[in-house]
C-alpha positions as CSV (number, residue, x, y, z in Angstrom):
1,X,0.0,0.0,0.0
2,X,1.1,3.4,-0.5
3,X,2.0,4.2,3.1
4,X,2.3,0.7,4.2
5,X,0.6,-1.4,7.1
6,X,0.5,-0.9,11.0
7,X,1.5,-3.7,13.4
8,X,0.1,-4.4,16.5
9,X,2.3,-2.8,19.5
10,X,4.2,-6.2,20.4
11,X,5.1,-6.7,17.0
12,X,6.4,-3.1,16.2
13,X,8.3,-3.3,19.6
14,X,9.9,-6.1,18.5
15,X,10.8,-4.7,15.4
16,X,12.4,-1.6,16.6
17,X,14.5,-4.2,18.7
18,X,15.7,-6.2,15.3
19,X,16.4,-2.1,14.0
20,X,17.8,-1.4,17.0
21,X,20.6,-4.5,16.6
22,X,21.7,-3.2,12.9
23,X,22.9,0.0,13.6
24,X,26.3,0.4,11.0
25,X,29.5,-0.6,12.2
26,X,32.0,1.6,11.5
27,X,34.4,-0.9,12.3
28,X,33.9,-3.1,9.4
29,X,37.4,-2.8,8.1
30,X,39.3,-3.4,10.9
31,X,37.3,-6.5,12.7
32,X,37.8,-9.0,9.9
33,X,34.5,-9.2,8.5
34,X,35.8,-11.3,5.7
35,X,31.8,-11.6,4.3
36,X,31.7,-7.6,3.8
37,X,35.6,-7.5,2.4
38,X,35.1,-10.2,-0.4
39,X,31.5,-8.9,-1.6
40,X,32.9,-5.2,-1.4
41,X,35.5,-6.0,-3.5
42,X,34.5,-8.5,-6.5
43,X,33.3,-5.0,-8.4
44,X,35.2,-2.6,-9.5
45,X,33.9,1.2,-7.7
46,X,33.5,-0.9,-4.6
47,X,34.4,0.6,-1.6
48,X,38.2,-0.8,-0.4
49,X,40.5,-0.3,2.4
50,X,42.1,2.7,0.4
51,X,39.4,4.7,-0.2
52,X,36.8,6.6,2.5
53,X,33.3,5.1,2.9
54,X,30.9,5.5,0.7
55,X,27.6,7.5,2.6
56,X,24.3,6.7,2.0
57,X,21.2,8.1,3.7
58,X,17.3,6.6,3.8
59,X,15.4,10.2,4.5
60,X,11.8,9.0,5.4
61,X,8.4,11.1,5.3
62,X,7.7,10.4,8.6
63,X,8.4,8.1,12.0
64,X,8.9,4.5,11.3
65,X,8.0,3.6,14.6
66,X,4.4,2.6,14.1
67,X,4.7,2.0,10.5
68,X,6.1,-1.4,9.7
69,X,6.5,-0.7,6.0
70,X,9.3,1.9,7.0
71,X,10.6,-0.5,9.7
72,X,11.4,-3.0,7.1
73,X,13.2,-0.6,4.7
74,X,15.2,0.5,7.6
75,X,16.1,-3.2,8.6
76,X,17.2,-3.7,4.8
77,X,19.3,-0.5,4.5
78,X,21.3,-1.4,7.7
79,X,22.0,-4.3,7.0
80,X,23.1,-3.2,3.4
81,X,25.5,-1.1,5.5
82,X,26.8,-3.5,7.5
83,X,27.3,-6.1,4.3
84,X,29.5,-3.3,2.3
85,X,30.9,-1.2,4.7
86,X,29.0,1.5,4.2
87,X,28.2,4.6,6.6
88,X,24.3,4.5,6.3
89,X,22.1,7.2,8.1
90,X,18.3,6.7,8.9
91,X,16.4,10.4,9.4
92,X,12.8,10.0,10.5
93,X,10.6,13.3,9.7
94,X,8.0,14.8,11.5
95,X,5.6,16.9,8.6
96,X,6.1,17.4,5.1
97,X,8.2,20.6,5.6
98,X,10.6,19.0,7.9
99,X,11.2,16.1,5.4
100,X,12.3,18.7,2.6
101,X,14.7,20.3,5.2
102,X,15.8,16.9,6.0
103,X,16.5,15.9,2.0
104,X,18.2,19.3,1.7
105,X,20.8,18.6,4.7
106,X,21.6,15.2,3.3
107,X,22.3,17.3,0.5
108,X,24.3,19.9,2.5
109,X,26.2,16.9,3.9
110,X,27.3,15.4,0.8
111,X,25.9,11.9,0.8
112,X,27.4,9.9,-2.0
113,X,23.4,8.7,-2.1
114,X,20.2,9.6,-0.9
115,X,17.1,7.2,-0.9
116,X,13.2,8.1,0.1
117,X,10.1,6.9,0.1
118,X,6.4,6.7,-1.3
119,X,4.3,9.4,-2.5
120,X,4.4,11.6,0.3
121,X,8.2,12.3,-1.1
122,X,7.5,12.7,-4.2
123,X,6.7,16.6,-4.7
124,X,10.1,17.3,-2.2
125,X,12.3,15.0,-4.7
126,X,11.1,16.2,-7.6
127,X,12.3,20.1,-6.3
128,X,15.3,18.8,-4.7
129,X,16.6,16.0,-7.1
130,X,16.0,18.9,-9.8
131,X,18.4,21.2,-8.2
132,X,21.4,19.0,-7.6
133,X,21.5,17.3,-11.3
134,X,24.9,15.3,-10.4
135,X,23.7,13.8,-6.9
136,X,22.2,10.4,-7.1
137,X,18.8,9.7,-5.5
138,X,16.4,7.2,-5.2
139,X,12.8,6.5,-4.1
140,X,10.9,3.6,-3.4
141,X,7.1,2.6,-3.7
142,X,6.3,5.2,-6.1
143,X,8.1,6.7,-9.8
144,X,9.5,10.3,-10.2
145,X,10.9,10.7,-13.5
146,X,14.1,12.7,-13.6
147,X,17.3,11.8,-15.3
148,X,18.9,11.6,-11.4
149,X,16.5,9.5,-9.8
150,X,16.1,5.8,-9.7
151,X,12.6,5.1,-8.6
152,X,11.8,1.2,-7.0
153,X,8.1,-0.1,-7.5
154,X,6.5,-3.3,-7.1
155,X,4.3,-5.7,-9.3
156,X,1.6,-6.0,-6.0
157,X,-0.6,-7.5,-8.7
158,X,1.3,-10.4,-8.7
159,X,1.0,-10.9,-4.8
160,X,-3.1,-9.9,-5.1
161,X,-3.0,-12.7,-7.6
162,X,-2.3,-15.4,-5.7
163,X,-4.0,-14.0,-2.5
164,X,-7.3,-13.9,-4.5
165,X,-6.3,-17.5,-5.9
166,X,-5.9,-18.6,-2.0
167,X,-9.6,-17.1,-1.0
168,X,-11.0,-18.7,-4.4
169,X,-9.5,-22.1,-2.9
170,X,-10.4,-21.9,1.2
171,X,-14.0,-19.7,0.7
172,X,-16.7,-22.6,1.6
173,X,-19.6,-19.7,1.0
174,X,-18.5,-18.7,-2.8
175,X,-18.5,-15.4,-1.1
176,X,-15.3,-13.2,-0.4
177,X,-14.7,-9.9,0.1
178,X,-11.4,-6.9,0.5
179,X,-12.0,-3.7,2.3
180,X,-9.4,-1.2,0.7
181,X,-8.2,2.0,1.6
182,X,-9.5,4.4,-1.4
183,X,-11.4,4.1,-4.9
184,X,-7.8,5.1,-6.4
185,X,-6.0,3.7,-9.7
186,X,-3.1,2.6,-7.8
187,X,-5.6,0.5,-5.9
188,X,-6.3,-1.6,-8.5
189,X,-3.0,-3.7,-8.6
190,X,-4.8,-5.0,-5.2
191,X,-8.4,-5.4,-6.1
192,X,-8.1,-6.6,-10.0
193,X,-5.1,-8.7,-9.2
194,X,-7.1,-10.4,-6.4
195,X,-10.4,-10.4,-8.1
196,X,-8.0,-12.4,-11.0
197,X,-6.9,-14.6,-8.8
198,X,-9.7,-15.4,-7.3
199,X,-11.4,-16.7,-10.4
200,X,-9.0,-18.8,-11.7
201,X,-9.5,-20.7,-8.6
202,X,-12.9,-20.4,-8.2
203,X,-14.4,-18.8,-11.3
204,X,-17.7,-19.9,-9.3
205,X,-16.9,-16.4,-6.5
206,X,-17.9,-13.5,-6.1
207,X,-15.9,-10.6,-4.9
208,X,-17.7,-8.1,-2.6
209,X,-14.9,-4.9,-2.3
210,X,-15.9,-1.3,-0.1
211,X,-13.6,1.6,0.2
212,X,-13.1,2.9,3.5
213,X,-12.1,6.3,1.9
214,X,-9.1,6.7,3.4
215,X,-6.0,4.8,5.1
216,X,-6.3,5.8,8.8
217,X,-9.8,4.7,9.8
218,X,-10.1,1.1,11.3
219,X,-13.6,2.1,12.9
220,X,-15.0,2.4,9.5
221,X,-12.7,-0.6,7.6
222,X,-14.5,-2.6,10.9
223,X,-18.2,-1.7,9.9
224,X,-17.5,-2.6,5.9
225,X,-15.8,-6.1,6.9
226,X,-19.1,-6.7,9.0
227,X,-21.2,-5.6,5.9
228,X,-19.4,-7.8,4.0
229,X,-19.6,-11.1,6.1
230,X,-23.4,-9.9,6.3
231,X,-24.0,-10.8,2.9
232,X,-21.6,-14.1,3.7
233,X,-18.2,-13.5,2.6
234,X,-16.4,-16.3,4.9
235,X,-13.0,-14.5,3.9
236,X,-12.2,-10.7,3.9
237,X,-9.1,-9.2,2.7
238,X,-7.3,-6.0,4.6
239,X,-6.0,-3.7,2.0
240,X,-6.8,-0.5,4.1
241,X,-3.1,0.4,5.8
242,X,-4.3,1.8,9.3
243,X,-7.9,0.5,8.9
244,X,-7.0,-3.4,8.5
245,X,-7.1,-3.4,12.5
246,X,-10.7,-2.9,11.8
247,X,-11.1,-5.9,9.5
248,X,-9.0,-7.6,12.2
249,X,-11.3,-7.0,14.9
250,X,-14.7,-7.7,13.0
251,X,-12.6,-11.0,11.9
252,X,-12.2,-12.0,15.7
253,X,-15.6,-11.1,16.6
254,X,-17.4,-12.7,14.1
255,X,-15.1,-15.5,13.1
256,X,-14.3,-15.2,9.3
257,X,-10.9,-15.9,7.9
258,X,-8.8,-12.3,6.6
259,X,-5.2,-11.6,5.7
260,X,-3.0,-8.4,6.2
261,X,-0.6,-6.9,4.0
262,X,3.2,-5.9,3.9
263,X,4.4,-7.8,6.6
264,X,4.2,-11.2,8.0
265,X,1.1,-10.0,10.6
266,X,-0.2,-13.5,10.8
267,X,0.5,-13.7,14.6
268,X,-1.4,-10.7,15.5
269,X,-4.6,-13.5,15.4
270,X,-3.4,-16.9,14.1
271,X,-7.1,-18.2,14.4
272,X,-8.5,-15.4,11.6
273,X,-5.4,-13.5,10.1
274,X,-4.7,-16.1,8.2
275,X,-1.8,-15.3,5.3
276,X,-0.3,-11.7,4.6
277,X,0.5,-10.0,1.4
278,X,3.9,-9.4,1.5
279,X,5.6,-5.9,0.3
280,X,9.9,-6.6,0.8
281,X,10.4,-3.1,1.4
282,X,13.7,-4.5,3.4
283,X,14.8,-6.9,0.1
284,X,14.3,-3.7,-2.5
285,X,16.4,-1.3,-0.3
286,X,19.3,-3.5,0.2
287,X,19.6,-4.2,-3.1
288,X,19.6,-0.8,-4.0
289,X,22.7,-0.1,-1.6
290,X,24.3,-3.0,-2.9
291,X,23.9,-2.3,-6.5
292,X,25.3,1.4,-5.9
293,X,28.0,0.4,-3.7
294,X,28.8,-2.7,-7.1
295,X,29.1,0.1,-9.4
296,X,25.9,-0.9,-11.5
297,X,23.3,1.8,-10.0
298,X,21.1,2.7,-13.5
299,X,18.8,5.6,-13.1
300,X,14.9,5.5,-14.3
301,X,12.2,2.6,-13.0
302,X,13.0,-0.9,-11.5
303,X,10.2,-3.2,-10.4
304,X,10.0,-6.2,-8.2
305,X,7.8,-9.2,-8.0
306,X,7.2,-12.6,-6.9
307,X,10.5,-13.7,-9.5
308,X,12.8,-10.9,-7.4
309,X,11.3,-11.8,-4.2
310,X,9.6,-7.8,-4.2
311,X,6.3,-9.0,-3.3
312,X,4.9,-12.5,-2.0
313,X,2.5,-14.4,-0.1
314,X,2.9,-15.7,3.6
315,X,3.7,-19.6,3.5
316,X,4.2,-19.6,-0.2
317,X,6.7,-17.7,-0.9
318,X,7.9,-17.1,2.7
319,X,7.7,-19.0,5.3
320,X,6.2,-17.6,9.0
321,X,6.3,-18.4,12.8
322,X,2.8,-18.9,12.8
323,X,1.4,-22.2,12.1
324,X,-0.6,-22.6,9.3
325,X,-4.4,-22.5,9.7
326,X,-6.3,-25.1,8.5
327,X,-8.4,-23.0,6.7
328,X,-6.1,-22.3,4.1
329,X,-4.7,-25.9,4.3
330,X,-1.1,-27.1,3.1
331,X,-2.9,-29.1,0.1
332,X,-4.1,-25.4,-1.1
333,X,-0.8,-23.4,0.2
334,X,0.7,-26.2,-2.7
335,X,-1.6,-25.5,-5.1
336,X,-0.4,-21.6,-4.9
337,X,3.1,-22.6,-4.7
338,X,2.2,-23.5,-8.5
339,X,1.1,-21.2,-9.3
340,X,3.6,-18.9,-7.7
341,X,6.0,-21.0,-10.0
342,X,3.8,-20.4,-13.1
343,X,3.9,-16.6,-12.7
344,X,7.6,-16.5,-12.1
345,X,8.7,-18.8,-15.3
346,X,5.7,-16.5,-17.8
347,X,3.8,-19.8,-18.1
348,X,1.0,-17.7,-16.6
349,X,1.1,-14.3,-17.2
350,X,-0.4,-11.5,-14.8
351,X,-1.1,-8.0,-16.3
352,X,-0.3,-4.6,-14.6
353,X,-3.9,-3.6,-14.3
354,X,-2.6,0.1,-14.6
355,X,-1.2,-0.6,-18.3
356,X,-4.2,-2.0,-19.3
């Protein structure tokens, strides 16, 4: 989702711990990691013994604290850090205008790289990246096209695809449903991708989908799931960021099946959140470190999938701490591990609803 998916407080504590563990060690070079030595040195522009650190900074839109989509970028980027000896820096911002100040110091400070993220970036980049023609940037979850910027998306559609293929396979009404943030193109490599899914499984479903109207209301996501299982969807989809805690808590209460999104939030309710549509936000930004730090950074749009490990599906493409549920089933979870398969080797090919 645009601005990602909240955990629970347990599982964002924890989080912040595994952040907390990664900070960059400057002492790299001198404690022997042989790891970081050999992979920063099979390209040529790598950083070596002889030559300073490269910098990179991750300026963020807002706090990561709460938001586990930012947590996982941040886990990703240190540990890119760490890999290739590189002096990373993490800076949180409070409002938009603090976040354009904070872009401009990184700036000010010479960063070798700067990386951001989603669409609450974008109109900052574009001013900032426009000024500074010769200074590398990047930004993930979103595209801003300028000759200096290397955007990062991801093929969600592919993920939806095989989440809708899972409900088409567990559903025992015929009847599922996906309460999603806004009535927004973007949107739609969630809702066609699942509704796609969904019928190649089960071309017998229906698909009931509400809009919450906005991605910080789980009050209003809670009273669409229960209008939803109303008219006996049996399995409800969270695609609302903030609001999925709604569908969450109409899931406990009136015991349908639902899944999250971004992370592995399975064991926030193991008996109902049942799979999670991943989002590697941590896999897309260490790779972008690496591949500047390698020496084959390219400017312009990247995307990641199932094939690059960008996006996924709990238990299929992943594997998770919480048990599976015997609603989904392993007989189905390898049914969509086929699938998966199919979509990664172009046997079966999923469409970008957006080019359509």
């Amino acid at each position: 989702m645009k601005k990602g998916f909240l955990l629970v407080a347990a599982l964002i504590l924890l989080s912040s711990l595994f952040v907390g563990c990664s900070k960059n060690d400057n002492s790299a070079s001198s404690n022997g990691n042989k790891n970081a030595a050999a992979n920063a040195g099979t390209n040529e522009g790598n950083t070596t013994a002889d030559a300073p650190k490269k910098k990179v900074a991750l300026v963020l839109p807002e706090k990561i604290g709460v938001n586990a989509f930012f947590v996982q970028m941040d886990e990703g980027f240190k540990k890119a850090g760490k890999e290739f000896n590189v002096d990373v820096k993490t800076i949180e911002s409070t409002d938009p205008a603090a976040f354009e100040q904070n872009l401009r110091a990184t700036v000010a400070e010479n960063y070798d790289m700067i990386i951001t993220a989603t669409f609450q970036a974008e109109d900052a980049l574009k001013k900032v990246a426009a000024e500074n023609p010769d200074k590398p940037f990047a930004i993930i979850d979103t595209v801003v096209d300028l000759p200096n910027v290397r955007s990062v998306v991801f093929r969600e559609y592919e993920a939806s695809y095989l989440l809708g293929a899972a409900a088409g396979l567990t559903t025992k009404t015929n009847k599922v449903g996906m309460v999603v943030a806004i009535d927004a193109p973007l949107l739609k490599k969630y809702t066609v991708g699942f509704q796609e899914g969904l019928k190649y499984t089960n071309p017998n479903a229906e698909m009931l989908v509400n809009y919450v109207g906005g991605f910080t209301d789980p009050a209003k996501a809670k009273e669409l799931a229960l209008l939803q299982f109303s008219k006996g969807a049996d399995f409800i989809a969270g695609a609302s960021a903030v609001g999925d805690l709604g569908v969450f808590e109409a899931a406990k209460e009136k015991g349908f099946h639902t899944s999250g999104q971004d992370i592995d939030n399975t064991g926030v309710d193991p008996e109902h959140v049942v799979l999670a549509q991943l989002k590697s936000t941590d896999t897309v930004a260490y790779e972008t470190v690496k591949s500047f730090v390698n020496g084959d950074f390219k400017f312009g749009a990247v995307d990641y999938g199932l094939k690059e490990d960008g996006v996924g599906l709990t238990y299929v493409t992943r594997d998770s701490q919480t048990p599976l549920n015997a609603f989904v089933g392993q007989a189905n979870i390898d049914k969509l591990k086929t699938i998966k398969d199919d979509i990664v080797s172009g046997k079966l090919v999923v469409k970008n609803p957006l080019a359509q």
